[in-house]
């Protein structure tokens, strides 16, 4: 991400990441603090959260007849796996169980204003983890999106609330 910013001659940016992208944003804030003006992380708090990951392994999906989900993965992520949905999901589950794995000292080193957003029913970024991360990072806070899951910013969840929250957060950084 920092190389991308370099290519575009962007010296500093407000960064928003979802899921693993939130983990990337957190890593950038740790490794390149002078490049991140503010950080918004949706559904990611810097800790490994692999609860339920076994239900995304190809063998489990096939055994449990989750053809609807398999077809969705094939359709939505064809570019990422060229039809090999099983390898794609194996890598996704491996990443899910491994990253971002930031420790308390690394999270505490984040200097930019930070906003964590989680859905009320998000098992991957539960409120207790968001609360812990926000307590570690100076000038941070978290917001729980009522009635939402891991994708509170997407259609069918509460994107207006999430977008308004992010815009308000970024605007307050300029005041």
Coordinates of N, CA and C in Angstrom, one line a residue:
X1 N 0.8 -1.2 0.0 CA 0.0 0.0 0.0 C 0.9 1.3 0.0
X2 N 1.9 1.2 0.8 CA 2.8 2.4 0.8 C 3.5 2.6 -0.5
X3 N 3.9 1.5 -1.2 CA 4.5 1.7 -2.5 C 3.5 2.3 -3.5
X4 N 2.2 1.9 -3.4 CA 1.2 2.4 -4.2 C 1.1 3.9 -4.0
X5 N 1.1 4.3 -2.7 CA 1.0 5.7 -2.4 C 2.2 6.5 -2.9
X6 N 3.4 5.8 -2.9 CA 4.6 6.4 -3.4 C 4.4 6.7 -4.9
X7 N 3.9 5.7 -5.6 CA 3.8 5.8 -7.1 C 2.8 6.9 -7.5
X8 N 1.9 7.2 -6.6 CA 0.9 8.3 -6.9 C 1.3 9.6 -6.2
X9 N 2.5 9.6 -5.6 CA 3.0 10.8 -4.9 C 2.1 11.3 -3.8
X10 N 1.5 10.3 -3.1 CA 0.7 10.7 -1.9 C 1.5 10.5 -0.7
X11 N 1.7 11.7 0.0 CA 2.6 11.6 1.1 C 1.9 11.1 2.4
X12 N 0.6 11.4 2.5 CA -0.1 11.0 3.7 C -1.6 10.9 3.3
X13 N -2.3 9.9 3.9 CA -3.7 9.6 3.5 C -4.5 9.2 4.7
X14 N -5.8 9.4 4.5 CA -6.8 8.8 5.4 C -7.1 7.4 4.9
X15 N -6.9 6.4 5.7 CA -6.9 5.0 5.2 C -8.1 4.3 5.8
X16 N -8.9 3.7 4.9 CA -10.0 2.9 5.4 C -9.8 1.5 4.9
X17 N -10.0 0.5 5.8 CA -9.8 -0.9 5.4 C -10.9 -1.8 6.0
X18 N -11.3 -2.8 5.2 CA -12.3 -3.7 5.7 C -11.7 -5.1 5.8
X19 N -12.0 -5.8 7.0 CA -11.5 -7.1 7.2 C -10.0 -7.2 7.1
X20 N -9.4 -8.0 6.2 CA -8.0 -8.1 6.1 C -7.4 -6.7 5.7
X21 N -8.1 -6.0 4.9 CA -7.7 -4.6 4.5 C -7.5 -3.7 5.7
X22 N -8.3 -3.9 6.7 CA -8.2 -3.2 8.0 C -6.9 -3.6 8.7
X23 N -6.5 -4.9 8.6 CA -5.3 -5.4 9.1 C -4.1 -4.7 8.4
X24 N -4.2 -4.6 7.1 CA -3.1 -4.0 6.3 C -3.0 -2.5 6.7
X25 N -4.1 -1.8 6.9 CA -4.1 -0.4 7.3 C -3.4 -0.3 8.7
X26 N -3.8 -1.2 9.6 CA -3.1 -1.2 10.9 C -1.6 -1.4 10.9
X27 N -1.2 -2.4 10.0 CA 0.2 -2.6 9.8 C 0.9 -1.4 9.3
X28 N 0.3 -0.7 8.3 CA 0.8 0.5 7.8 C 1.0 1.6 8.8
X29 N 0.0 1.7 9.7 CA 0.0 2.7 10.8 C 1.1 2.4 11.8
X30 N 1.5 1.1 11.9 CA 2.6 0.7 12.8 C 3.9 1.0 12.1
X31 N 4.0 0.6 10.9 CA 5.3 0.6 10.1 C 5.6 1.9 9.5
X32 N 4.6 2.7 9.2 CA 4.8 4.0 8.4 C 3.9 5.1 9.1
X33 N 4.1 5.4 10.3 CA 3.1 6.3 11.0 C 3.0 7.6 10.4
X34 N 4.1 8.1 9.8 CA 4.1 9.5 9.2 C 3.2 9.5 7.9
X35 N 2.8 8.3 7.4 CA 2.1 8.3 6.1 C 0.6 8.2 6.3
X36 N 0.1 7.9 7.5 CA -1.3 7.7 7.7 C -1.9 8.8 8.5
X37 N -2.8 9.6 7.9 CA -3.4 10.7 8.5 C -4.5 10.3 9.6
X38 N -5.2 9.3 9.2 CA -6.2 8.7 10.1 C -6.5 7.3 9.6
X39 N -7.0 6.4 10.4 CA -7.2 5.1 10.1 C -8.6 4.7 10.5
X40 N -9.4 4.1 9.6 CA -10.7 3.5 9.9 C -10.6 2.0 9.5
X41 N -10.9 1.2 10.5 CA -10.9 -0.3 10.3 C -12.3 -0.8 10.5
X42 N -12.8 -1.5 9.5 CA -14.1 -2.1 9.6 C -14.0 -3.6 9.7
X43 N -14.5 -4.1 10.8 CA -14.5 -5.6 11.0 C -13.1 -6.1 11.3
X44 N -12.2 -5.3 11.8 CA -10.8 -5.8 12.1 C -10.3 -4.9 13.2
X45 N -9.7 -5.6 14.2 CA -9.2 -4.8 15.3 C -7.7 -5.1 15.6
X46 N -7.1 -5.9 14.7 CA -5.6 -6.2 14.9 C -5.3 -7.5 15.5
X47 N -6.3 -8.2 16.0 CA -6.1 -9.5 16.6 C -6.6 -10.6 15.7
X48 N -6.0 -11.8 15.8 CA -6.4 -12.9 15.0 C -7.8 -13.3 15.6
X49 N -8.7 -13.5 14.7 CA -10.1 -13.9 15.1 C -10.5 -15.0 14.1
X50 N -10.2 -16.2 14.5 CA -10.5 -17.3 13.6 C -11.8 -18.1 13.9
X51 N -12.6 -17.7 14.9 CA -13.8 -18.4 15.3 C -14.7 -18.6 14.0
X52 N -15.1 -19.8 13.9 CA -16.0 -20.2 12.7 C -15.3 -20.4 11.4
X53 N -13.9 -20.3 11.4 CA -13.2 -20.5 10.1 C -13.3 -21.9 9.5
X54 N -13.5 -22.9 10.4 CA -13.7 -24.2 9.9 C -14.8 -24.4 9.0
X55 N -15.8 -23.6 9.1 CA -17.0 -23.6 8.2 C -16.8 -23.0 6.8
X56 N -15.6 -22.6 6.6 CA -15.2 -22.0 5.3 C -14.2 -22.9 4.6
X57 N -13.8 -24.0 5.2 CA -12.9 -24.9 4.5 C -13.7 -25.7 3.5
X58 N -13.1 -25.9 2.3 CA -13.8 -26.6 1.2 C -14.4 -27.9 1.6
X59 N -13.7 -28.7 2.4 CA -14.3 -30.0 2.8 C -15.6 -29.9 3.6
X60 N -15.6 -28.9 4.5 CA -16.8 -28.7 5.3 C -17.9 -28.2 4.4
X61 N -17.6 -27.3 3.5 CA -18.7 -26.8 2.7 C -19.3 -27.9 1.8
X62 N -18.4 -28.7 1.2 CA -18.9 -29.8 0.4 C -19.7 -30.8 1.2
X63 N -19.2 -31.2 2.4 CA -19.9 -32.2 3.3 C -21.2 -31.7 3.7
X64 N -21.3 -30.4 3.9 CA -22.6 -29.8 4.4 C -23.5 -29.2 3.3
X65 N -23.2 -29.5 2.1 CA -24.0 -29.1 0.9 C -24.2 -27.6 0.8
X66 N -23.1 -26.9 1.0 CA -23.2 -25.4 0.9 C -22.9 -24.9 -0.5
X67 N -23.6 -25.6 -1.5 CA -23.4 -25.2 -2.9 C -23.7 -23.8 -3.2
X68 N -24.6 -23.2 -2.5 CA -24.9 -21.8 -2.7 C -23.7 -20.9 -2.4
X69 N -23.0 -21.2 -1.3 CA -21.9 -20.4 -0.9 C -20.7 -20.7 -1.9
X70 N -20.5 -22.0 -2.2 CA -19.5 -22.4 -3.2 C -19.6 -21.6 -4.5
X71 N -20.9 -21.6 -5.0 CA -21.1 -20.9 -6.3 C -20.9 -19.4 -6.2
X72 N -21.2 -18.9 -5.0 CA -21.0 -17.5 -4.8 C -19.5 -17.2 -4.8
X73 N -18.7 -18.0 -4.2 CA -17.2 -17.8 -4.2 C -16.7 -17.9 -5.6
X74 N -17.2 -18.9 -6.3 CA -16.7 -19.1 -7.7 C -17.0 -17.9 -8.5
X75 N -18.2 -17.4 -8.4 CA -18.6 -16.2 -9.2 C -17.9 -14.9 -8.8
X76 N -17.9 -14.7 -7.4 CA -17.4 -13.4 -6.9 C -15.9 -13.3 -7.0
X77 N -15.2 -14.4 -7.0 CA -13.7 -14.3 -6.8 C -13.0 -15.1 -7.9
X78 N -13.6 -15.2 -9.1 CA -13.0 -15.9 -10.2 C -11.6 -15.3 -10.6
X79 N -11.4 -14.0 -10.6 CA -10.1 -13.4 -10.9 C -9.1 -13.8 -9.9
X80 N -9.4 -14.0 -8.6 CA -8.5 -14.3 -7.6 C -8.1 -15.8 -7.6
X81 N -8.9 -16.7 -8.2 CA -8.5 -18.1 -8.1 C -8.6 -18.9 -9.4
X82 N -9.0 -18.2 -10.5 CA -9.1 -18.8 -11.8 C -9.9 -20.1 -11.8
X83 N -10.9 -20.2 -11.0 CA -11.8 -21.3 -10.9 C -11.5 -22.3 -9.8
X84 N -10.3 -22.2 -9.2 CA -9.9 -23.1 -8.1 C -10.4 -22.5 -6.8
X85 N -11.7 -22.6 -6.6 CA -12.3 -22.0 -5.4 C -11.8 -22.7 -4.1
X86 N -11.4 -24.0 -4.2 CA -10.9 -24.7 -3.0 C -9.6 -24.1 -2.6
X87 N -8.7 -23.9 -3.5 CA -7.4 -23.3 -3.1 C -7.6 -21.9 -2.6
X88 N -8.5 -21.1 -3.3 CA -8.7 -19.8 -2.8 C -9.2 -19.8 -1.4
X89 N -10.2 -20.6 -1.0 CA -10.7 -20.6 0.3 C -9.7 -21.2 1.3
X90 N -8.9 -22.2 0.9 CA -7.9 -22.7 1.8 C -6.9 -21.5 2.2
X91 N -6.5 -20.7 1.2 CA -5.6 -19.6 1.5 C -6.3 -18.5 2.4
X92 N -7.6 -18.3 2.1 CA -8.4 -17.3 2.8 C -8.5 -17.7 4.3
X93 N -8.8 -19.0 4.5 CA -8.9 -19.5 5.9 C -7.5 -19.4 6.6
X94 N -6.4 -19.8 5.9 CA -5.1 -19.7 6.5 C -4.8 -18.3 6.9
X95 N -5.0 -17.3 6.0 CA -4.8 -15.9 6.3 C -5.7 -15.5 7.5
X96 N -6.9 -15.9 7.5 CA -7.8 -15.6 8.6 C -7.3 -16.1 9.9
X97 N -6.7 -17.2 9.9 CA -6.2 -17.8 11.2 C -4.8 -17.3 11.6
X98 N -4.2 -16.5 10.7 CA -2.8 -16.1 10.9 C -2.6 -14.6 11.1
X99 N -3.4 -13.8 10.4 CA -3.2 -12.3 10.3 C -4.3 -11.6 10.9
X100 N -4.1 -10.3 11.4 CA -2.9 -9.5 11.3 C -2.0 -9.7 12.5
X101 N -2.4 -10.3 13.6 CA -1.6 -10.7 14.7 C -0.7 -9.6 15.2
X102 N -1.2 -8.4 15.4 CA -0.5 -7.3 16.0 C -0.5 -7.5 17.5
X103 N 0.7 -7.2 18.2 CA 0.7 -7.3 19.6 C 0.3 -6.0 20.3
X104 N 0.2 -6.0 21.6 CA -0.3 -4.8 22.3 C 0.7 -3.7 22.1
X105 N 2.0 -3.9 22.1 CA 3.0 -2.9 21.9 C 2.8 -2.2 20.6
X106 N 2.7 -3.1 19.5 CA 2.5 -2.5 18.2 C 1.2 -1.7 18.1
X107 N 0.1 -2.2 18.6 CA -1.1 -1.4 18.5 C -0.9 -0.1 19.3
X108 N -0.3 -0.2 20.5 CA -0.1 1.1 21.3 C 0.8 2.1 20.6
X109 N 1.6 1.7 19.6 CA 2.5 2.6 18.9 C 1.7 3.4 17.8
X110 N 0.5 3.0 17.5 CA -0.2 3.7 16.5 C -0.6 5.2 16.9
X111 N -0.1 6.1 16.2 CA -0.2 7.5 16.6 C -1.4 8.3 15.9
X112 N -1.8 7.8 14.8 CA -2.9 8.5 14.1 C -4.3 8.3 14.7
X113 N -5.2 9.2 14.6 CA -6.5 9.0 15.0 C -7.1 7.7 14.4
X114 N -7.7 6.9 15.2 CA -8.2 5.6 14.7 C -9.6 5.3 15.1
X115 N -10.4 4.8 14.1 CA -11.8 4.5 14.3 C -11.9 3.0 14.0
X116 N -12.5 2.3 14.9 CA -12.9 0.9 14.6 C -14.4 0.8 14.5
X117 N -14.8 0.1 13.5 CA -16.3 -0.1 13.2 C -16.5 -1.6 13.2
X118 N -17.5 -2.0 14.0 CA -17.9 -3.4 14.0 C -19.4 -3.5 14.0
X119 N -19.9 -4.6 13.4 CA -21.3 -4.9 13.5 C -21.7 -5.5 14.8
X120 N -22.9 -5.3 15.2 CA -23.4 -5.8 16.5 C -23.2 -7.3 16.6
X121 N -23.3 -8.0 15.5 CA -23.3 -9.5 15.4 C -22.0 -10.0 14.7
X122 N -21.0 -9.2 14.7 CA -19.7 -9.6 14.0 C -18.9 -10.5 14.9
X123 N -18.8 -11.7 14.6 CA -18.0 -12.7 15.4 C -16.5 -12.5 15.1
X124 N -16.1 -11.9 14.0 CA -14.7 -11.7 13.7 C -14.1 -10.5 14.3
X125 N -14.9 -9.5 14.7 CA -14.4 -8.3 15.4 C -15.5 -8.0 16.5
X126 N -15.5 -8.9 17.5 CA -16.5 -8.7 18.6 C -16.2 -7.4 19.4
X127 N -17.2 -6.9 20.1 CA -17.1 -5.6 20.8 C -15.9 -5.7 21.8
X128 N -15.8 -6.8 22.5 CA -14.7 -6.9 23.5 C -13.3 -6.6 22.9
X129 N -13.1 -7.2 21.7 CA -11.8 -7.0 21.0 C -11.7 -5.6 20.5
X130 N -12.8 -5.0 20.0 CA -12.7 -3.6 19.6 C -12.4 -2.7 20.7
X131 N -13.0 -2.9 21.8 CA -12.8 -2.2 23.1 C -11.4 -2.3 23.5
X132 N -10.8 -3.5 23.5 CA -9.4 -3.7 23.9 C -8.5 -2.9 22.9
X133 N -8.7 -3.0 21.6 CA -7.8 -2.3 20.7 C -7.9 -0.8 20.9
X134 N -9.1 -0.3 21.1 CA -9.3 1.2 21.2 C -8.7 1.6 22.5
X135 N -8.6 0.8 23.6 CA -8.0 1.2 24.8 C -6.4 1.2 24.6
X136 N -5.9 0.4 23.7 CA -4.5 0.4 23.5 C -4.0 1.6 22.7
X137 N -4.8 2.1 21.8 CA -4.4 3.1 20.8 C -4.9 4.5 21.3
X138 N -4.0 5.3 21.6 CA -4.3 6.7 22.0 C -5.1 7.4 20.9
X139 N -6.1 8.2 21.2 CA -6.8 8.9 20.2 C -7.6 7.9 19.2
X140 N -8.2 6.9 19.9 CA -9.0 6.0 19.1 C -10.3 5.7 19.8
X141 N -11.3 5.2 19.0 CA -12.6 4.9 19.5 C -13.2 3.8 18.6
X142 N -14.2 3.2 19.1 CA -14.9 2.2 18.3 C -16.4 2.5 18.3
X143 N -17.1 2.0 17.2 CA -18.5 2.2 17.0 C -19.1 0.9 16.6
X144 N -20.2 0.5 17.3 CA -20.9 -0.7 17.0 C -22.1 -0.3 16.1
X145 N -22.2 -1.0 15.0 CA -23.4 -0.8 14.1 C -24.5 -1.7 14.5
X146 N -25.6 -1.1 14.9 CA -26.7 -1.9 15.4 C -27.3 -2.8 14.3
X147 N -27.6 -4.1 14.7 CA -28.2 -5.0 13.8 C -27.3 -5.5 12.6
X148 N -26.1 -5.2 12.7 CA -25.2 -5.6 11.5 C -24.3 -6.8 11.9
X149 N -23.7 -7.3 10.8 CA -22.8 -8.5 10.9 C -21.4 -8.0 10.6
X150 N -20.6 -8.8 10.0 CA -19.2 -8.5 9.7 C -19.1 -7.5 8.5
X151 N -20.2 -7.3 7.8 CA -20.2 -6.4 6.7 C -21.1 -5.2 6.8
X152 N -20.9 -4.4 7.9 CA -21.9 -3.4 8.2 C -22.0 -2.3 7.1
X153 N -21.0 -2.2 6.3 CA -20.9 -1.1 5.3 C -21.5 -1.5 4.0
X154 N -21.9 -2.8 3.9 CA -22.4 -3.3 2.6 C -24.0 -3.2 2.5
X155 N -24.4 -3.2 1.3 CA -25.9 -3.2 1.0 C -26.6 -4.3 1.8
X156 N -27.7 -4.0 2.3 CA -28.4 -5.0 3.1 C -28.1 -4.9 4.6
X157 N -27.1 -4.1 4.9 CA -26.7 -3.9 6.3 C -27.0 -2.5 6.7
X158 N -26.0 -1.7 7.0 CA -26.3 -0.3 7.3 C -25.2 0.7 6.7
X159 N -25.1 0.7 5.4 CA -24.0 1.5 4.8 C -24.1 3.0 5.0
X160 N -25.3 3.5 5.1 CA -25.5 5.0 5.3 C -24.9 5.3 6.7
X161 N -25.3 4.6 7.7 CA -24.7 4.8 9.1 C -23.2 4.7 9.1
X162 N -22.7 3.7 8.4 CA -21.2 3.5 8.4 C -20.5 4.7 7.6
X163 N -21.1 5.0 6.5 CA -20.5 6.1 5.7 C -20.5 7.4 6.4
X164 N -21.7 7.7 7.0 CA -21.8 9.0 7.8 C -20.8 9.0 9.0
X165 N -20.7 7.9 9.6 CA -19.7 7.8 10.8 C -18.3 8.0 10.3
X166 N -17.9 7.4 9.2 CA -16.5 7.6 8.7 C -16.3 9.1 8.2
X167 N -17.3 9.6 7.5 CA -17.1 11.0 7.0 C -17.0 12.0 8.2
X168 N -17.8 11.8 9.2 CA -17.8 12.6 10.4 C -16.4 12.5 11.1
X169 N -15.9 11.2 11.2 CA -14.6 11.0 11.8 C -13.5 11.7 11.0
X170 N -13.5 11.6 9.7 CA -12.4 12.2 8.9 C -12.6 13.8 9.0
X171 N -13.8 14.3 8.9 CA -14.0 15.7 9.1 C -13.5 16.3 10.4
X172 N -13.6 15.5 11.5 CA -13.2 16.0 12.8 C -11.6 16.1 12.8
X173 N -11.0 15.4 11.9 CA -9.5 15.4 11.9 C -9.0 16.7 11.4
X174 N -9.8 17.4 10.6 CA -9.4 18.7 10.0 C -9.8 19.9 10.9
X175 N -10.5 19.7 11.9 CA -11.0 20.8 12.7 C -9.9 21.2 13.7

